[in-house]
Coordinates of C-alpha atoms in Angstrom, one line a residue:
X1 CA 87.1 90.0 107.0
X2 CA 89.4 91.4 104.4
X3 CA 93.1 92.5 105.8
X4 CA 95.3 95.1 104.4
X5 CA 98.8 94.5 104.4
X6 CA 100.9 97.7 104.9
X7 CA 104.4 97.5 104.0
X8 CA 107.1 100.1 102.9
X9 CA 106.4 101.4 99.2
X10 CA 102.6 102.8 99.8
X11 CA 98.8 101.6 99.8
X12 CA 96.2 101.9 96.6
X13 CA 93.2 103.4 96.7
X14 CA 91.3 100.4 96.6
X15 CA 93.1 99.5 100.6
X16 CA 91.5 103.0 101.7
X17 CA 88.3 102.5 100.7
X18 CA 88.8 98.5 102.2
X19 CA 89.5 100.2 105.5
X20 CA 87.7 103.5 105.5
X21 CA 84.3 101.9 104.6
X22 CA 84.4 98.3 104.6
X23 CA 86.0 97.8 108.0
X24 CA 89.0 96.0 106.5
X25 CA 91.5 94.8 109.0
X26 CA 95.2 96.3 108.8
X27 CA 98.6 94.3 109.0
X28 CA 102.3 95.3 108.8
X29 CA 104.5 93.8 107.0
X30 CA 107.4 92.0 108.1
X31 CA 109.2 94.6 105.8
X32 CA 107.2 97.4 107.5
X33 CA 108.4 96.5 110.8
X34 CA 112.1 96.2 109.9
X35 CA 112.4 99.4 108.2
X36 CA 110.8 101.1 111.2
X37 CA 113.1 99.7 113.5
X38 CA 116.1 100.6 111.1
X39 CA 115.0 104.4 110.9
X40 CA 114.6 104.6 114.5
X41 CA 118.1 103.8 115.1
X42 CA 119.0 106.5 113.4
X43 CA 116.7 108.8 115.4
X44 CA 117.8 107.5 118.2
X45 CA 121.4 107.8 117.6
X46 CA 121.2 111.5 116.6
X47 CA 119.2 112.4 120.4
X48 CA 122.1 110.8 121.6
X49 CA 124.0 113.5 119.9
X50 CA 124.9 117.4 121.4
X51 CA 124.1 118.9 118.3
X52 CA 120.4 119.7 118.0
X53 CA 118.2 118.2 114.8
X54 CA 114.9 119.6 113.8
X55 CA 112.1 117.4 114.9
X56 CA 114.5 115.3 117.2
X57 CA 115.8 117.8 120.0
X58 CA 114.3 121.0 118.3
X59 CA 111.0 123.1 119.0
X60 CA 108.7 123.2 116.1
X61 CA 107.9 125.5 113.7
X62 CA 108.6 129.3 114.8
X63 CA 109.8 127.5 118.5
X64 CA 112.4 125.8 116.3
X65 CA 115.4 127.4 117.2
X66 CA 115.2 125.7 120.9
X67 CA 117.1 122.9 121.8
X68 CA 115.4 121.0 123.8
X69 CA 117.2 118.9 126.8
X70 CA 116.6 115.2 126.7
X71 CA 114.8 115.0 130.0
X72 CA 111.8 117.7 128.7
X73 CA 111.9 115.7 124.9
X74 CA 108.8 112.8 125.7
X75 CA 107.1 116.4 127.2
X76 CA 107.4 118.0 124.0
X77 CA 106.1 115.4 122.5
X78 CA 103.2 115.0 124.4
X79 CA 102.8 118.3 124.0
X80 CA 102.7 119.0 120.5
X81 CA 99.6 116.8 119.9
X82 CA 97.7 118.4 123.0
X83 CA 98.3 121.5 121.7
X84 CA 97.9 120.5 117.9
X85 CA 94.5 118.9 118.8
X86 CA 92.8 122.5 118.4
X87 CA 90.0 121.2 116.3
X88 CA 86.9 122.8 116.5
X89 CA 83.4 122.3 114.8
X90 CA 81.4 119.2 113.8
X91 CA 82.5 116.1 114.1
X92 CA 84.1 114.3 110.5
X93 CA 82.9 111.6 109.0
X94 CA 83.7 107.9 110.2
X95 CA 85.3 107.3 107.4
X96 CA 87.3 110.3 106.7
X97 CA 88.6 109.7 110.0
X98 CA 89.7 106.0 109.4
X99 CA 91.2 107.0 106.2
X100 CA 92.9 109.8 107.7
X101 CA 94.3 107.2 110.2
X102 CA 94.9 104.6 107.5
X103 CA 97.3 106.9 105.6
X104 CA 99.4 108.0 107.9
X105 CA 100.1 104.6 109.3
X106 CA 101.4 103.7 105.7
X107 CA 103.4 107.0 105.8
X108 CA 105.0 105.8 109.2
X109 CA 105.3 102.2 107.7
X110 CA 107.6 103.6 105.0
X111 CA 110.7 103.9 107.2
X112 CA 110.9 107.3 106.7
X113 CA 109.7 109.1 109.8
X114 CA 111.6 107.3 112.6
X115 CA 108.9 105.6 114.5
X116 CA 109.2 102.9 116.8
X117 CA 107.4 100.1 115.8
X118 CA 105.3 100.1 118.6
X119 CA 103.3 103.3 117.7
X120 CA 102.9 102.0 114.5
X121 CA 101.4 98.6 115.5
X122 CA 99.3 100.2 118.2
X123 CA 97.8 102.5 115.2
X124 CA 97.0 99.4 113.4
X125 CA 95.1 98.0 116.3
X126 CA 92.9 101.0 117.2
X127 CA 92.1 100.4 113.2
X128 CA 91.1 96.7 114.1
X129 CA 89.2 97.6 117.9
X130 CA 86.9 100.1 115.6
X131 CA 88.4 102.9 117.7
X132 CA 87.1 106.2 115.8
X133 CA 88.9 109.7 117.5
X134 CA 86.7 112.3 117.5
X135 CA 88.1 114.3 114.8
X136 CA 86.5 118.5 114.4
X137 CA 85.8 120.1 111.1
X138 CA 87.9 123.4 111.1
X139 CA 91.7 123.4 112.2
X140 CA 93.7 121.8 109.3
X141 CA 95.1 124.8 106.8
X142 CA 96.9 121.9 105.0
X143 CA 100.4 122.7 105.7
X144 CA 102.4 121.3 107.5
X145 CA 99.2 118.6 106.2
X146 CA 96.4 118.3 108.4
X147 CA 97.9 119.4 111.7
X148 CA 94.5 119.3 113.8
X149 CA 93.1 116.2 112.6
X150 CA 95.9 114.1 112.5
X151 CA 96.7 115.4 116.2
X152 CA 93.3 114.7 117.4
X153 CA 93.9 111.1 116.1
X154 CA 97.3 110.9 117.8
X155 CA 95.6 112.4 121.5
X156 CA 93.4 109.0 121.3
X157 CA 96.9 106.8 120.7
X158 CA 98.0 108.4 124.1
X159 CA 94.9 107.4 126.0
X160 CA 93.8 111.3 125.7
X161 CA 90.7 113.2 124.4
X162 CA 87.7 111.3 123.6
X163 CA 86.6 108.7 120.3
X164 CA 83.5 106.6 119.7
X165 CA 84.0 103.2 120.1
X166 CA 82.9 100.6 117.3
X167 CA 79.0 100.7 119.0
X168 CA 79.0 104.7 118.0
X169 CA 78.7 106.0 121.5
X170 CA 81.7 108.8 122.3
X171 CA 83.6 107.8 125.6
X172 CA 87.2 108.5 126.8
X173 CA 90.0 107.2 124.5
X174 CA 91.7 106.2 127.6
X175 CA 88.4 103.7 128.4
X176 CA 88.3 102.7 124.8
X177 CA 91.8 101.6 124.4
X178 CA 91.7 100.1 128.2
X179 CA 88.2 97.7 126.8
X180 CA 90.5 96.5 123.4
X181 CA 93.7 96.0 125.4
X182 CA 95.3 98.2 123.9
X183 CA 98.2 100.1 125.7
X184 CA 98.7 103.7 125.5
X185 CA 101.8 104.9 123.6
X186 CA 104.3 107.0 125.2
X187 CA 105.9 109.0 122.3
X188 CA 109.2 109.5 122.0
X189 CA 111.9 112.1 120.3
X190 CA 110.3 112.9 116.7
X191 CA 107.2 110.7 117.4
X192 CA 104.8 113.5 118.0
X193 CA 105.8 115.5 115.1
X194 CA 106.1 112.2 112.9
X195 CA 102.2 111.9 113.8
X196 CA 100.6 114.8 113.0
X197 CA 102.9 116.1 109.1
X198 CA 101.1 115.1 106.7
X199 CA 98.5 115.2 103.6
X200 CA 96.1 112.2 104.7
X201 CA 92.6 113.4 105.6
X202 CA 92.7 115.6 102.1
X203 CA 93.9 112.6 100.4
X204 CA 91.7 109.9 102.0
X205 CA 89.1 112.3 101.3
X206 CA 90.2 112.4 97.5
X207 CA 90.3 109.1 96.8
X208 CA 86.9 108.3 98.3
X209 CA 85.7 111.3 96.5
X210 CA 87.2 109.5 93.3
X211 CA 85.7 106.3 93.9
X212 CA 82.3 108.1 94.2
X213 CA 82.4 110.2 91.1
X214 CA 83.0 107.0 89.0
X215 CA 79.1 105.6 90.2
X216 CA 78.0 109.1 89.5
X217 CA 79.4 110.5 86.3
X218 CA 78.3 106.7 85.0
X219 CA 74.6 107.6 86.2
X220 CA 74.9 110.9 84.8
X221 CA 75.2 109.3 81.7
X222 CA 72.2 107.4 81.9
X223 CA 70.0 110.2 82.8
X224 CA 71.4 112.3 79.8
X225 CA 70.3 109.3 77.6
X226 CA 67.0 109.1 79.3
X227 CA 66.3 112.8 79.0
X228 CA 67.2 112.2 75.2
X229 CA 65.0 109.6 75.1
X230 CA 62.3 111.9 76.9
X231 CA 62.5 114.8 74.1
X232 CA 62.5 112.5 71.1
X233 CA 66.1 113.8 70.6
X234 CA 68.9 112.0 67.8
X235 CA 71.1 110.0 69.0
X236 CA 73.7 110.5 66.0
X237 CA 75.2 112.5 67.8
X238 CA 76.7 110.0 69.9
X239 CA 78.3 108.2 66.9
X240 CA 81.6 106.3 67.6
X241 CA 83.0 108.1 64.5
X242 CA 82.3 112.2 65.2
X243 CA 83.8 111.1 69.3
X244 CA 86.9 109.9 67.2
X245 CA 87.8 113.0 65.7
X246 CA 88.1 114.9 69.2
X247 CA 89.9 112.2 70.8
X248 CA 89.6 113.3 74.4
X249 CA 89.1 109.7 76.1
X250 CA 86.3 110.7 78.4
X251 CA 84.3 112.4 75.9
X252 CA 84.3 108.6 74.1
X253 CA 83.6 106.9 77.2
X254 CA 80.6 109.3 78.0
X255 CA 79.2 109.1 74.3
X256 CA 79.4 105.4 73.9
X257 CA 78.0 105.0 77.6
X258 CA 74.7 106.5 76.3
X259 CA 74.4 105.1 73.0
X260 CA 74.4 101.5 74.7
X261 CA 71.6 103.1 77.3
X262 CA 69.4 104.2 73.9
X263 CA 70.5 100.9 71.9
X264 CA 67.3 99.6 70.8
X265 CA 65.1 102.9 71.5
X266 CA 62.1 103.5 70.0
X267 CA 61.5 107.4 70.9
X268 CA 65.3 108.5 69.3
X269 CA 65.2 109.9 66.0
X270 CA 61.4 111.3 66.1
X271 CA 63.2 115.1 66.1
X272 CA 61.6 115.9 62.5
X273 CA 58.0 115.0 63.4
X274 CA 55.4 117.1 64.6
X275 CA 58.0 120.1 65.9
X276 CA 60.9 119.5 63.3
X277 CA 64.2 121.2 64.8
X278 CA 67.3 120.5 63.4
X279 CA 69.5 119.9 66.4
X280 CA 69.1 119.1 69.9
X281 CA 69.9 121.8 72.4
X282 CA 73.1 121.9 74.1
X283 CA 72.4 120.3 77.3
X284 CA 71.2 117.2 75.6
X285 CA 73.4 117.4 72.5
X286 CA 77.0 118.0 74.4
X287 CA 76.6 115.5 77.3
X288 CA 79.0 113.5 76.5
X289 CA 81.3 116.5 75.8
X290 CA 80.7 118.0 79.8
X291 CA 80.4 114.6 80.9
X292 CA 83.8 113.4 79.3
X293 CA 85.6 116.6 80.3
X294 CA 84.8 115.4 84.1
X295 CA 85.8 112.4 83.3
X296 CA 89.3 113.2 82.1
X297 CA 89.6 115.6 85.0
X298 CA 89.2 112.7 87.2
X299 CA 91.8 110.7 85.1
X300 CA 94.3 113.3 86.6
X301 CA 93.2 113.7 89.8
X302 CA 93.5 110.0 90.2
X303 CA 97.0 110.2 89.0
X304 CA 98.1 112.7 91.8
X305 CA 96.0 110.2 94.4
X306 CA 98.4 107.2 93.2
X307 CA 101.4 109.4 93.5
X308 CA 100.7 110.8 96.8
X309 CA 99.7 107.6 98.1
X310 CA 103.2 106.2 97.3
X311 CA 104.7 108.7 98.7
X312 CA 106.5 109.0 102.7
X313 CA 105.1 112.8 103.3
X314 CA 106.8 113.8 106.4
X315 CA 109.5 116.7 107.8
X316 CA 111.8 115.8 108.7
X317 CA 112.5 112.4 107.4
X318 CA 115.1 109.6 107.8
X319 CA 117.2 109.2 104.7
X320 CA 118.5 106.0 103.7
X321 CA 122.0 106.7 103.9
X322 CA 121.2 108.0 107.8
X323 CA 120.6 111.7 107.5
X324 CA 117.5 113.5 109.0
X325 CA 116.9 116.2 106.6
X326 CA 113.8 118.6 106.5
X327 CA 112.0 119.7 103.4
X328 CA 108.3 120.7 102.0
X329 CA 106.9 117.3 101.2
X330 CA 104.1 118.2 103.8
X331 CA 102.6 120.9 101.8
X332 CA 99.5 119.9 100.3
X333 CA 99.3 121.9 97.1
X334 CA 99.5 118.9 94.8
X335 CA 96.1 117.4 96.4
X336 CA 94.4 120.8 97.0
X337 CA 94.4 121.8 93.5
X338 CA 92.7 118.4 92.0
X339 CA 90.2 118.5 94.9
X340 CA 89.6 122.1 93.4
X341 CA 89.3 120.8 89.8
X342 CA 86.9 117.9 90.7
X343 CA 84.7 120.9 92.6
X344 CA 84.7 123.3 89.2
X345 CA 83.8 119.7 87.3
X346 CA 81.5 118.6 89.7
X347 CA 79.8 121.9 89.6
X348 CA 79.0 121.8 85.6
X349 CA 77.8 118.4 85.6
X350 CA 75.3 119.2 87.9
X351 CA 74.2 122.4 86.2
X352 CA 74.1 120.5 82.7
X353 CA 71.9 117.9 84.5
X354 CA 69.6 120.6 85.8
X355 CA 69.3 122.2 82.7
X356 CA 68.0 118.9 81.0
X357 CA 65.6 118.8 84.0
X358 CA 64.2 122.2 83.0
X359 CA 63.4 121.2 79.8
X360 CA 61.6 118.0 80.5
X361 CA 59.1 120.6 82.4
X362 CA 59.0 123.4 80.0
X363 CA 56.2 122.8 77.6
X364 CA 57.4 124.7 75.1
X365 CA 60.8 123.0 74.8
X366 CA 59.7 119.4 75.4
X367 CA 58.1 118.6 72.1
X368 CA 54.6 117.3 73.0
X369 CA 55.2 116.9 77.1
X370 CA 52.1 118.2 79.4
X371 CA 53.5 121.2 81.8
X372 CA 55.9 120.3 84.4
X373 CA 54.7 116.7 83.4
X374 CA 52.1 117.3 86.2
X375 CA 48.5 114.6 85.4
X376 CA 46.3 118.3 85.3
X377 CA 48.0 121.0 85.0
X378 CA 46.7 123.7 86.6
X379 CA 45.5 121.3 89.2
X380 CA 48.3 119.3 89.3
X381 CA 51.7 121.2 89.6
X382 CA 53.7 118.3 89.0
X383 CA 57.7 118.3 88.9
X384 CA 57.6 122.0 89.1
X385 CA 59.3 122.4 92.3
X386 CA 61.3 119.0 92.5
X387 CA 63.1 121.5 89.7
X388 CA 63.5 123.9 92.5
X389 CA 65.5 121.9 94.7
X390 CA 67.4 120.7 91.8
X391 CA 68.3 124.3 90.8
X392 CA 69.3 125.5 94.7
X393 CA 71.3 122.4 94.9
X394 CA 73.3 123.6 91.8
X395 CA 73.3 127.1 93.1
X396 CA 75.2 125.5 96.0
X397 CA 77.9 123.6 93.6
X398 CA 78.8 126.2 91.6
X399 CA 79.6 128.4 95.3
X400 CA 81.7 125.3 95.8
X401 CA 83.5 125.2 93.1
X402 CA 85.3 128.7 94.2
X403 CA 88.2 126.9 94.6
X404 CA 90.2 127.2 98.4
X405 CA 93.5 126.8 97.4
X406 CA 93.9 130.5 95.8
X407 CA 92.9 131.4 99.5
X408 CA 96.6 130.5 101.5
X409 CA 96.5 132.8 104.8
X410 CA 99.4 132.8 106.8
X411 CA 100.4 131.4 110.3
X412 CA 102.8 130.3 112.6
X413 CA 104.3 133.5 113.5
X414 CA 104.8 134.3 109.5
X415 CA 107.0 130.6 109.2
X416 CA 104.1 128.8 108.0
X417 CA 103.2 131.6 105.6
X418 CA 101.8 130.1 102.6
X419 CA 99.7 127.4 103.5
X420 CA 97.8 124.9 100.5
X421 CA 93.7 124.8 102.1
X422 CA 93.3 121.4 100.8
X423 CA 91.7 120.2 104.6
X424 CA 89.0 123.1 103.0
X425 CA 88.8 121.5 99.5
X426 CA 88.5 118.5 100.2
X427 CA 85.4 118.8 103.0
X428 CA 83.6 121.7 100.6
X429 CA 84.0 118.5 97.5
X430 CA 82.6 115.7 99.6
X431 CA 79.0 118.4 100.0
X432 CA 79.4 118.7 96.4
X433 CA 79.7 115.0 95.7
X434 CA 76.7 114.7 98.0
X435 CA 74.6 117.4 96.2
X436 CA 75.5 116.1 92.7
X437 CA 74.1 112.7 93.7
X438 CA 70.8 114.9 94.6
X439 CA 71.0 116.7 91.2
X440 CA 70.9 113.5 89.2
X441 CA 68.5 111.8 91.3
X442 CA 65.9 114.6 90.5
X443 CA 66.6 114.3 86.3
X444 CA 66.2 110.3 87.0
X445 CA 63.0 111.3 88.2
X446 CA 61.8 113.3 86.2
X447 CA 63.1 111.4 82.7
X448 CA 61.6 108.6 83.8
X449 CA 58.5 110.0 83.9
X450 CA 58.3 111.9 81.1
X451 CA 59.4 108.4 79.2
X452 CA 56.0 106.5 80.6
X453 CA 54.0 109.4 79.4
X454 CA 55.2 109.0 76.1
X455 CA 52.3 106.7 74.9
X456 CA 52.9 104.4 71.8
X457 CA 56.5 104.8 71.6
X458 CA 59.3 102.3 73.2
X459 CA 61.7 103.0 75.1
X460 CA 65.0 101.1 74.9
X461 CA 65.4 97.9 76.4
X462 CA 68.3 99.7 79.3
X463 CA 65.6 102.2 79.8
X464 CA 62.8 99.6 80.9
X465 CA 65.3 98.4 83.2
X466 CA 65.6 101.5 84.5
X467 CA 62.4 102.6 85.2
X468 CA 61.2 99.1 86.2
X469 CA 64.0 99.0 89.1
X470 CA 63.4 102.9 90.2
X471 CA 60.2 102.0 90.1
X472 CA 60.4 98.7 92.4
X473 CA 62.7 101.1 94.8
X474 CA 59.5 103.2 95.9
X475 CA 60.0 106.1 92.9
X476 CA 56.6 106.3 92.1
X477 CA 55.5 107.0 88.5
X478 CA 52.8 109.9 86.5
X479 CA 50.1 110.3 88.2
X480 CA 48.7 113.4 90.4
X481 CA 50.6 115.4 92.8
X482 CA 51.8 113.7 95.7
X483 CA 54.2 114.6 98.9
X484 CA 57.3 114.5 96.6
X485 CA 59.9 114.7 99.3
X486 CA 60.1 110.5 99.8
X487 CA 60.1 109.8 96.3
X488 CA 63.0 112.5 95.8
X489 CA 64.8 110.9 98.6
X490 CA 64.1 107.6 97.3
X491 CA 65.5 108.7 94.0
X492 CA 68.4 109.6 95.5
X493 CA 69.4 106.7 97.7
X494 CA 69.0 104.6 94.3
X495 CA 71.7 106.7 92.6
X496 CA 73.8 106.8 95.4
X497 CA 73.9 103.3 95.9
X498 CA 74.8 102.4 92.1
X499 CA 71.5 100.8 91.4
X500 CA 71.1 103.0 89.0
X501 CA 73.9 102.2 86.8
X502 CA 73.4 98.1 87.5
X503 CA 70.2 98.5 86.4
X504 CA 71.4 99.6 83.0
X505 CA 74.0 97.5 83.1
X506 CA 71.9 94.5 83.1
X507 CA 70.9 95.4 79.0
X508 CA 74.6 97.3 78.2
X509 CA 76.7 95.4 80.4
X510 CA 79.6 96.8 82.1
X511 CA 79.4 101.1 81.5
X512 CA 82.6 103.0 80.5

């Protein structure tokens, strides 16, 4: 199995996804383990001190002004994650969870929150025994990070709370960590605190929202050249030269995408026949331009996910030259704003996507197609509804895309009083990464069919592919109305997996 190796300058996005979703095994660094042990020394040295320090002998938040006595400090501790783990709601993901995990190991790894190196290696193990804490959907604000969630991870390092166990059955942490060995930590001065600041379930959550958007903003491009395909629409539109002259890089990568889809076509160019138009509408002729734009705004929101995964977000945190100083590093505004973005992005492809669909079904905009491309219509409703879905899924994105972090609502007595919602942006992007992979799914279907009932012309080779692996998949083809719902679901599994995008790639090669 493939191990992860954390050490003290960060983790890439490809180790979260390694660890999140592939089970990868986690490691620290003999670097890792030294810098822990430095920073503690310094923790340690300043409990040993009469002066109170924020996080070390302190209260938290609007309880800060209390200096706490060192015989009530592994109490407070404990406390502050059994009162932090306030989660309530549906369960998260599996994966969110590990990521969630995942990251803030590597923030404890960088030497900058003071942890013994204990805690951290007993993270890294619950990682490796398939441990899962039972993480809820509502409590994180995002600021100080994702409070809840990250305490409800650090209640299953003490033995507390419950977690499902690699078999997927929910039991005691305590019984959990007793089966793997593993031995309950007893947190000490800043430990608690150390556990729970920070910006990881919105980022882990970012970067596998990333790493899905790159399968599906590639499929999206193949549907738009399908659907191109479908209405006998020109593809010189897509020429290298007119992308060149508005030289935003995803616009490129979408435009050449399709033209190596459509390279080889035999139903492009046919615009003049029997219902001459002199342009394609806008849906078909500005893919690339909606497409690209996504594209780009991924581009950026993958730049904050590299800087915020190099980065030791914490308060307070151990300084190299020995001071404990607090600051605002927690506050997730960075990562709540490109989670927002991707949302408002997300939300457009999807509505471009279904506005392709429509046309494919409306027979006075489809230049020669039968109604709805049903076998009788009249009889036969055919795609009419699959449209439905498709336009109440897009309904759905474009309420999503209202973004959550304009919404900050204060807490905390008034000391926590503007707050970042990125928890909230990221879980309302992952159901709009899910519904977008819907959306497409339903214009795959539907191109695809209107493509086999365009007799005597050819599609391009990439669009044989296509259909001949949606159609090996279970997507059936034209033919009267069936119970849509499996092929729909069908359809959707097959984008969601990527075998949409090999499948072209096995004419294009590799997509942009």
């Amino acid at each position: 199995m493939h191990t992860v190796v954390v050490g003290t300058s960060g983790v890439t996005g490809s180790d979260v996804l390694a660890v999140a979703r592939a089970g990868a095994r986690v490691e620290l660094s003999d670097e890792a383990v030294a810098a822990l042990a430095a920073a503690r020394d310094i923790v340690d040295a300043l409990a040993a001190k009469p002066e109170p320090v924020y996080g070390v002998s302190t209260g938290f938040g609007a309880l800060a002004t209390r200096h706490i006595s060192p015989e009530l400090r592994a109490q407070l501790q404990r406390n502050i994650v059994r009162s932090h783990a306030a989660g309530m709601g549906p369960r998260v993901e599996r994966e969110v969870v590990r990521a969630l995990m995942f990251l803030r190991l590597k923030t404890v790894c960088s030497g900058r929150t003071g942890v013994r190196p204990e805690v951290a290696r007993t993270m890294a193990d619950v990682l490796n025994a398939g441990i899962t804490p039972v993480v809820h959907e509502y409590g994180s604000l995002g600021c100080s990070g994702d409070l809840a969630p990250l305490s409800h991870c650090a209640l299953t390092l003490m033995g507390e709370g419950d977690a499902e166990g690699p078999d997927g059955t929910v039991r005691p942490a305590g019984e959990l960590l007793a089966e793997h060995g593993i031995t309950p930590v007893e947190l000490r001065e800043k430990e608690g605190l150390a556990l729970l600041n920070g910006t990881d379930g919105m980022l882990g959550m970012l970067v596998m929202a990333l790493a899905d958007l790159d399968t599906l903003y590639k499929s999206a491009d193949v549907t738009a050249a399908l659907t191109m395909e479908a209405l006998l629409g020109t593809d010189k539109v897509l020429a290298p030269e007119l992308h060149a002259i508005r030289p935003h890089p995803g616009q490129a990568a979408s435009a050449a995408n399709m033209l190596a889809v459509l390279d080889g076509s035999g139903l492009t160019g046919h615009h003049q026949d029997d219902a001459p138009r002199v342009q394609d509408a806008y849906s078909v002729r500005c893919a690339p331009q909606v497409a690209g734009a996504g594209r780009d705004t991924m581009a950026h929101a993958g730049l904050v996910a590299e800087r915020e995964l190099a980065s030791a977000v914490d308060n307070p945190v151990v300084l190299p030259d020995g001071r404990v100083e607090s600051n605002g590093n927690f506050h997730g505004a960075p990562v709540a704003y490109v989670l927002d973005f991707l949302a408002v992005a997300v939300a457009d492809l999807g509505s471009i996507a279904e506005r392709r669909t429509d046309r494919l079904l409306d027979k006075n905009r489809s230049h020669g197609l039968p109604p709805f491309l049903a076998d009788d219509a009249g009889v036969d409703s055919g795609l009419m509804i699959a449209q439905y879905t498709q336009a109440a899924l897009v309904g759905e994105l474009k309420r999503l895309a209202v973004p959550a972090s304009a919404d900050s609502i204060p807490s905390s007595a008034m000391q926590e009083d503007h707050v970042s919602m990125g928890w909230s942006a990221a879980r309302k992007l992952r159901t709009a990464v899910d519904n977008l992979a819907r959306v497409i799914a339903v214009e795959l279907y539907a191109a695809t069919r209107a493509i086999q009932l365009r007799e005597g012309l050819t599609p391009a080779p990439a669009s044989r592919a296509v259909i001949d692996a949606v159609r090996a998949a279970g997507v059936e083809g034209p033919g009267p109305d069936r119970y849509l719902a499996p092929d729909l679901a069908a359809a959707d599994a097959f984008v969601r997996a990527g075998h949409l995008v090999a499948a072209a790639e096995t004419v294009t090669g590799p997509l942009r």
